[in-house]
């Protein structure tokens, strides 16, 4: 996991990699792929004018206390174990918006810095084919080299900055 992205076997997802029929969003060189039993579709990059993300849990002291209380109540009362979701919003050239759902990958939320850098990176992906292919290739290559783990915060932030700048 790097920022809001889950990179596995060279595949890049916004949020957690979906399992089974769970909702998810995969970024491919061809376009954005909606996954899950309640959302399907493929949006070619040339049709995507803007890409944003909402409802992202960002860490704060207040949020950490709230998550801890929710965890105690959920586990203690035998509640559900479903992760929080976020909304990926695509806007086409005509201004029409499509909202997709993805599970978050960070149990207690993302740092503000990783959230901001991830948003910058998502924006970069809509700048054109050169930026898109360079960025997704760098992310995929990193994922293939670093299977099975998430780097520390400083390295994650450095990777996000590098990818957003277009360096590979």
PDB file of C-alpha atoms in Angstrom:
ATOM      1  CA  UNK A   1       0.000   0.000   0.000  1.00  0.00           C
ATOM      2  CA  UNK A   2       1.309   3.421  -0.988  1.00  0.00           C
ATOM      3  CA  UNK A   3      -1.015   6.309  -0.150  1.00  0.00           C
ATOM      4  CA  UNK A   4      -4.521   5.550  -1.381  1.00  0.00           C
ATOM      5  CA  UNK A   5      -3.188   2.894  -3.761  1.00  0.00           C
ATOM      6  CA  UNK A   6      -2.919  -0.860  -3.385  1.00  0.00           C
ATOM      7  CA  UNK A   7      -0.336  -2.227  -5.809  1.00  0.00           C
ATOM      8  CA  UNK A   8      -0.300  -6.008  -6.193  1.00  0.00           C
ATOM      9  CA  UNK A   9       1.394  -8.091  -8.863  1.00  0.00           C
ATOM     10  CA  UNK A  10       1.765  -4.969 -10.992  1.00  0.00           C
ATOM     11  CA  UNK A  11      -1.945  -4.081 -10.768  1.00  0.00           C
ATOM     12  CA  UNK A  12      -2.851  -0.657  -9.360  1.00  0.00           C
ATOM     13  CA  UNK A  13      -6.045  -0.193  -7.334  1.00  0.00           C
ATOM     14  CA  UNK A  14      -7.530   2.866  -5.661  1.00  0.00           C
ATOM     15  CA  UNK A  15      -8.145   1.691  -2.100  1.00  0.00           C
ATOM     16  CA  UNK A  16      -7.924  -1.960  -1.198  1.00  0.00           C
ATOM     17  CA  UNK A  17      -7.671  -4.707  -3.799  1.00  0.00           C
ATOM     18  CA  UNK A  18     -11.203  -6.134  -3.951  1.00  0.00           C
ATOM     19  CA  UNK A  19     -11.824  -9.751  -3.079  1.00  0.00           C
ATOM     20  CA  UNK A  20     -14.723 -11.720  -4.518  1.00  0.00           C
ATOM     21  CA  UNK A  21     -17.699  -9.486  -5.268  1.00  0.00           C
ATOM     22  CA  UNK A  22     -16.472  -6.551  -3.155  1.00  0.00           C
ATOM     23  CA  UNK A  23     -16.441  -3.152  -4.892  1.00  0.00           C
ATOM     24  CA  UNK A  24     -13.173  -1.797  -6.149  1.00  0.00           C
ATOM     25  CA  UNK A  25     -11.480   0.420  -8.706  1.00  0.00           C
ATOM     26  CA  UNK A  26      -8.512  -0.669 -10.805  1.00  0.00           C
ATOM     27  CA  UNK A  27      -6.354   1.688 -12.843  1.00  0.00           C
ATOM     28  CA  UNK A  28      -5.075   0.141 -16.075  1.00  0.00           C
ATOM     29  CA  UNK A  29      -3.136   1.639 -18.997  1.00  0.00           C
ATOM     30  CA  UNK A  30      -6.372   1.435 -20.999  1.00  0.00           C
ATOM     31  CA  UNK A  31      -8.674   3.063 -18.452  1.00  0.00           C
ATOM     32  CA  UNK A  32     -10.496   2.874 -15.157  1.00  0.00           C
ATOM     33  CA  UNK A  33     -12.145  -0.448 -14.389  1.00  0.00           C
ATOM     34  CA  UNK A  34     -15.031  -0.723 -11.905  1.00  0.00           C
ATOM     35  CA  UNK A  35     -15.096  -4.032 -10.054  1.00  0.00           C
ATOM     36  CA  UNK A  36     -17.698  -5.676  -7.848  1.00  0.00           C
ATOM     37  CA  UNK A  37     -21.227  -6.990  -7.944  1.00  0.00           C
ATOM     38  CA  UNK A  38     -22.943  -3.562  -7.831  1.00  0.00           C
ATOM     39  CA  UNK A  39     -20.667  -1.616 -10.135  1.00  0.00           C
ATOM     40  CA  UNK A  40     -19.238  -2.513 -13.485  1.00  0.00           C
ATOM     41  CA  UNK A  41     -17.787  -0.639 -16.392  1.00  0.00           C
ATOM     42  CA  UNK A  42     -14.653   0.555 -18.097  1.00  0.00           C
ATOM     43  CA  UNK A  43     -13.835   4.193 -18.792  1.00  0.00           C
ATOM     44  CA  UNK A  44     -11.034   4.759 -21.324  1.00  0.00           C
ATOM     45  CA  UNK A  45      -8.577   7.427 -20.147  1.00  0.00           C
ATOM     46  CA  UNK A  46      -9.354   9.630 -23.149  1.00  0.00           C
ATOM     47  CA  UNK A  47     -12.940   9.905 -21.840  1.00  0.00           C
ATOM     48  CA  UNK A  48     -11.894  10.835 -18.289  1.00  0.00           C
ATOM     49  CA  UNK A  49     -11.567  14.592 -17.828  1.00  0.00           C
ATOM     50  CA  UNK A  50     -11.116  14.589 -14.033  1.00  0.00           C
ATOM     51  CA  UNK A  51     -10.577  11.995 -11.320  1.00  0.00           C
ATOM     52  CA  UNK A  52     -11.189  12.728  -7.646  1.00  0.00           C
ATOM     53  CA  UNK A  53     -11.696  10.858  -4.414  1.00  0.00           C
ATOM     54  CA  UNK A  54     -14.093  11.651  -1.576  1.00  0.00           C
ATOM     55  CA  UNK A  55     -15.034  10.206   1.810  1.00  0.00           C
ATOM     56  CA  UNK A  56     -11.432   9.240   2.519  1.00  0.00           C
ATOM     57  CA  UNK A  57     -10.745   8.634   6.206  1.00  0.00           C
ATOM     58  CA  UNK A  58      -7.855  10.913   7.137  1.00  0.00           C
ATOM     59  CA  UNK A  59      -6.111  10.272  10.452  1.00  0.00           C
ATOM     60  CA  UNK A  60      -6.435  12.684  13.309  1.00  0.00           C
ATOM     61  CA  UNK A  61      -6.378  12.251  17.078  1.00  0.00           C
ATOM     62  CA  UNK A  62     -10.179  12.573  17.185  1.00  0.00           C
ATOM     63  CA  UNK A  63     -10.535   9.995  14.384  1.00  0.00           C
ATOM     64  CA  UNK A  64      -8.121   7.550  16.079  1.00  0.00           C
ATOM     65  CA  UNK A  65     -10.127   7.699  19.331  1.00  0.00           C
ATOM     66  CA  UNK A  66     -13.378   7.228  17.374  1.00  0.00           C
ATOM     67  CA  UNK A  67     -12.001   4.220  15.485  1.00  0.00           C
ATOM     68  CA  UNK A  68     -10.814   2.653  18.742  1.00  0.00           C
ATOM     69  CA  UNK A  69     -14.273   3.106  20.316  1.00  0.00           C
ATOM     70  CA  UNK A  70     -15.982   1.713  17.185  1.00  0.00           C
ATOM     71  CA  UNK A  71     -13.617  -1.268  17.196  1.00  0.00           C
ATOM     72  CA  UNK A  72     -14.357  -2.030  20.851  1.00  0.00           C
ATOM     73  CA  UNK A  73     -18.105  -1.729  20.258  1.00  0.00           C
ATOM     74  CA  UNK A  74     -18.030  -3.771  17.048  1.00  0.00           C
ATOM     75  CA  UNK A  75     -15.886  -6.583  18.443  1.00  0.00           C
ATOM     76  CA  UNK A  76     -17.522  -6.494  21.872  1.00  0.00           C
ATOM     77  CA  UNK A  77     -21.052  -6.592  20.485  1.00  0.00           C
ATOM     78  CA  UNK A  78     -20.357  -9.031  17.661  1.00  0.00           C
ATOM     79  CA  UNK A  79     -20.955  -6.362  15.002  1.00  0.00           C
ATOM     80  CA  UNK A  80     -19.896  -6.322  11.382  1.00  0.00           C
ATOM     81  CA  UNK A  81     -16.308  -6.283  10.266  1.00  0.00           C
ATOM     82  CA  UNK A  82     -16.690  -4.321   7.047  1.00  0.00           C
ATOM     83  CA  UNK A  83     -13.986  -1.777   6.207  1.00  0.00           C
ATOM     84  CA  UNK A  84     -14.936   1.822   5.455  1.00  0.00           C
ATOM     85  CA  UNK A  85     -15.395   2.819   1.834  1.00  0.00           C
ATOM     86  CA  UNK A  86     -14.397   5.837  -0.215  1.00  0.00           C
ATOM     87  CA  UNK A  87     -15.850   7.293  -3.386  1.00  0.00           C
ATOM     88  CA  UNK A  88     -13.904   7.560  -6.637  1.00  0.00           C
ATOM     89  CA  UNK A  89     -15.488  10.228  -8.835  1.00  0.00           C
ATOM     90  CA  UNK A  90     -14.868  10.297 -12.600  1.00  0.00           C
ATOM     91  CA  UNK A  91     -15.873  13.289 -14.708  1.00  0.00           C
ATOM     92  CA  UNK A  92     -16.037  13.035 -18.495  1.00  0.00           C
ATOM     93  CA  UNK A  93     -15.464  15.801 -21.066  1.00  0.00           C
ATOM     94  CA  UNK A  94     -19.175  16.733 -21.002  1.00  0.00           C
ATOM     95  CA  UNK A  95     -19.114  17.117 -17.215  1.00  0.00           C
ATOM     96  CA  UNK A  96     -21.077  13.948 -16.434  1.00  0.00           C
ATOM     97  CA  UNK A  97     -19.959  12.318 -13.184  1.00  0.00           C
ATOM     98  CA  UNK A  98     -19.793   8.657 -12.251  1.00  0.00           C
ATOM     99  CA  UNK A  99     -19.250   7.575  -8.662  1.00  0.00           C
ATOM    100  CA  UNK A 100     -17.521   4.300  -7.860  1.00  0.00           C
ATOM    101  CA  UNK A 101     -16.952   2.703  -4.462  1.00  0.00           C
ATOM    102  CA  UNK A 102     -13.716   1.222  -3.129  1.00  0.00           C
ATOM    103  CA  UNK A 103     -12.821  -0.085   0.305  1.00  0.00           C
ATOM    104  CA  UNK A 104     -10.094   1.786   2.133  1.00  0.00           C
ATOM    105  CA  UNK A 105      -6.874  -0.091   2.772  1.00  0.00           C
ATOM    106  CA  UNK A 106      -5.764   1.809   5.889  1.00  0.00           C
ATOM    107  CA  UNK A 107      -7.470   0.496   9.030  1.00  0.00           C
ATOM    108  CA  UNK A 108      -7.323   3.783  10.950  1.00  0.00           C
ATOM    109  CA  UNK A 109      -7.206   6.128   7.976  1.00  0.00           C
ATOM    110  CA  UNK A 110      -4.571   7.765   5.826  1.00  0.00           C
ATOM    111  CA  UNK A 111      -2.188  10.540   6.834  1.00  0.00           C
ATOM    112  CA  UNK A 112      -3.093  14.000   5.539  1.00  0.00           C
ATOM    113  CA  UNK A 113       0.175  14.120   3.586  1.00  0.00           C
ATOM    114  CA  UNK A 114      -0.435  10.762   1.846  1.00  0.00           C
ATOM    115  CA  UNK A 115      -4.015  11.802   1.078  1.00  0.00           C
ATOM    116  CA  UNK A 116      -2.865  15.086  -0.491  1.00  0.00           C
ATOM    117  CA  UNK A 117      -0.081  13.424  -2.496  1.00  0.00           C
ATOM    118  CA  UNK A 118      -2.471  10.682  -3.679  1.00  0.00           C
ATOM    119  CA  UNK A 119      -4.969  13.303  -4.874  1.00  0.00           C
ATOM    120  CA  UNK A 120      -2.168  15.045  -6.777  1.00  0.00           C
ATOM    121  CA  UNK A 121      -1.205  11.737  -8.374  1.00  0.00           C
ATOM    122  CA  UNK A 122      -4.813  10.984  -9.402  1.00  0.00           C
ATOM    123  CA  UNK A 123      -4.995  14.420 -11.012  1.00  0.00           C
ATOM    124  CA  UNK A 124      -1.782  13.707 -12.929  1.00  0.00           C
ATOM    125  CA  UNK A 125      -3.310  10.597 -14.467  1.00  0.00           C
ATOM    126  CA  UNK A 126      -5.813  12.743 -16.408  1.00  0.00           C
ATOM    127  CA  UNK A 127      -3.133  14.998 -17.964  1.00  0.00           C
ATOM    128  CA  UNK A 128      -2.582  12.858 -21.038  1.00  0.00           C
ATOM    129  CA  UNK A 129      -1.298   9.553 -22.321  1.00  0.00           C
ATOM    130  CA  UNK A 130       2.394  10.285 -21.703  1.00  0.00           C
ATOM    131  CA  UNK A 131       1.884  11.193 -18.048  1.00  0.00           C
ATOM    132  CA  UNK A 132      -0.545   8.352 -17.555  1.00  0.00           C
ATOM    133  CA  UNK A 133       1.622   5.600 -19.011  1.00  0.00           C
ATOM    134  CA  UNK A 134       4.800   6.827 -17.308  1.00  0.00           C
ATOM    135  CA  UNK A 135       3.075   7.035 -13.941  1.00  0.00           C
ATOM    136  CA  UNK A 136       1.183   3.726 -14.079  1.00  0.00           C
ATOM    137  CA  UNK A 137       4.276   1.937 -15.385  1.00  0.00           C
ATOM    138  CA  UNK A 138       6.379   3.294 -12.503  1.00  0.00           C
ATOM    139  CA  UNK A 139       3.711   2.243  -9.983  1.00  0.00           C
ATOM    140  CA  UNK A 140       3.334  -1.238 -11.508  1.00  0.00           C
ATOM    141  CA  UNK A 141       7.086  -1.788 -11.712  1.00  0.00           C
ATOM    142  CA  UNK A 142       7.471  -0.804  -8.063  1.00  0.00           C
ATOM    143  CA  UNK A 143       4.654  -3.207  -7.134  1.00  0.00           C
ATOM    144  CA  UNK A 144       6.296  -6.127  -8.921  1.00  0.00           C
ATOM    145  CA  UNK A 145       9.607  -5.428  -7.153  1.00  0.00           C
ATOM    146  CA  UNK A 146       8.077  -5.000  -3.676  1.00  0.00           C
ATOM    147  CA  UNK A 147       5.395  -7.671  -3.383  1.00  0.00           C
ATOM    148  CA  UNK A 148       4.046  -8.470   0.030  1.00  0.00           C
ATOM    149  CA  UNK A 149       4.616  -5.341   2.041  1.00  0.00           C
ATOM    150  CA  UNK A 150       3.954  -1.695   2.575  1.00  0.00           C
ATOM    151  CA  UNK A 151       6.885   0.679   3.031  1.00  0.00           C
ATOM    152  CA  UNK A 152       7.204   3.063   5.973  1.00  0.00           C
ATOM    153  CA  UNK A 153       5.497   6.465   5.843  1.00  0.00           C
ATOM    154  CA  UNK A 154       8.547   8.415   4.638  1.00  0.00           C
ATOM    155  CA  UNK A 155       9.162   6.025   1.746  1.00  0.00           C
ATOM    156  CA  UNK A 156       5.463   6.021   0.791  1.00  0.00           C
ATOM    157  CA  UNK A 157       5.442   9.819   0.652  1.00  0.00           C
ATOM    158  CA  UNK A 158       8.656   9.864  -1.413  1.00  0.00           C
ATOM    159  CA  UNK A 159       7.179   7.365  -3.888  1.00  0.00           C
ATOM    160  CA  UNK A 160       3.981   9.399  -4.238  1.00  0.00           C
ATOM    161  CA  UNK A 161       6.007  12.579  -4.873  1.00  0.00           C
ATOM    162  CA  UNK A 162       8.158  10.762  -7.448  1.00  0.00           C
ATOM    163  CA  UNK A 163       5.157   9.303  -9.276  1.00  0.00           C
ATOM    164  CA  UNK A 164       3.263  12.592  -9.232  1.00  0.00           C
ATOM    165  CA  UNK A 165       6.320  14.339 -10.683  1.00  0.00           C
ATOM    166  CA  UNK A 166       6.480  11.737 -13.473  1.00  0.00           C
ATOM    167  CA  UNK A 167       9.822  10.251 -12.535  1.00  0.00           C
ATOM    168  CA  UNK A 168      10.075   6.518 -12.824  1.00  0.00           C
TER     169      UNK A 168
END
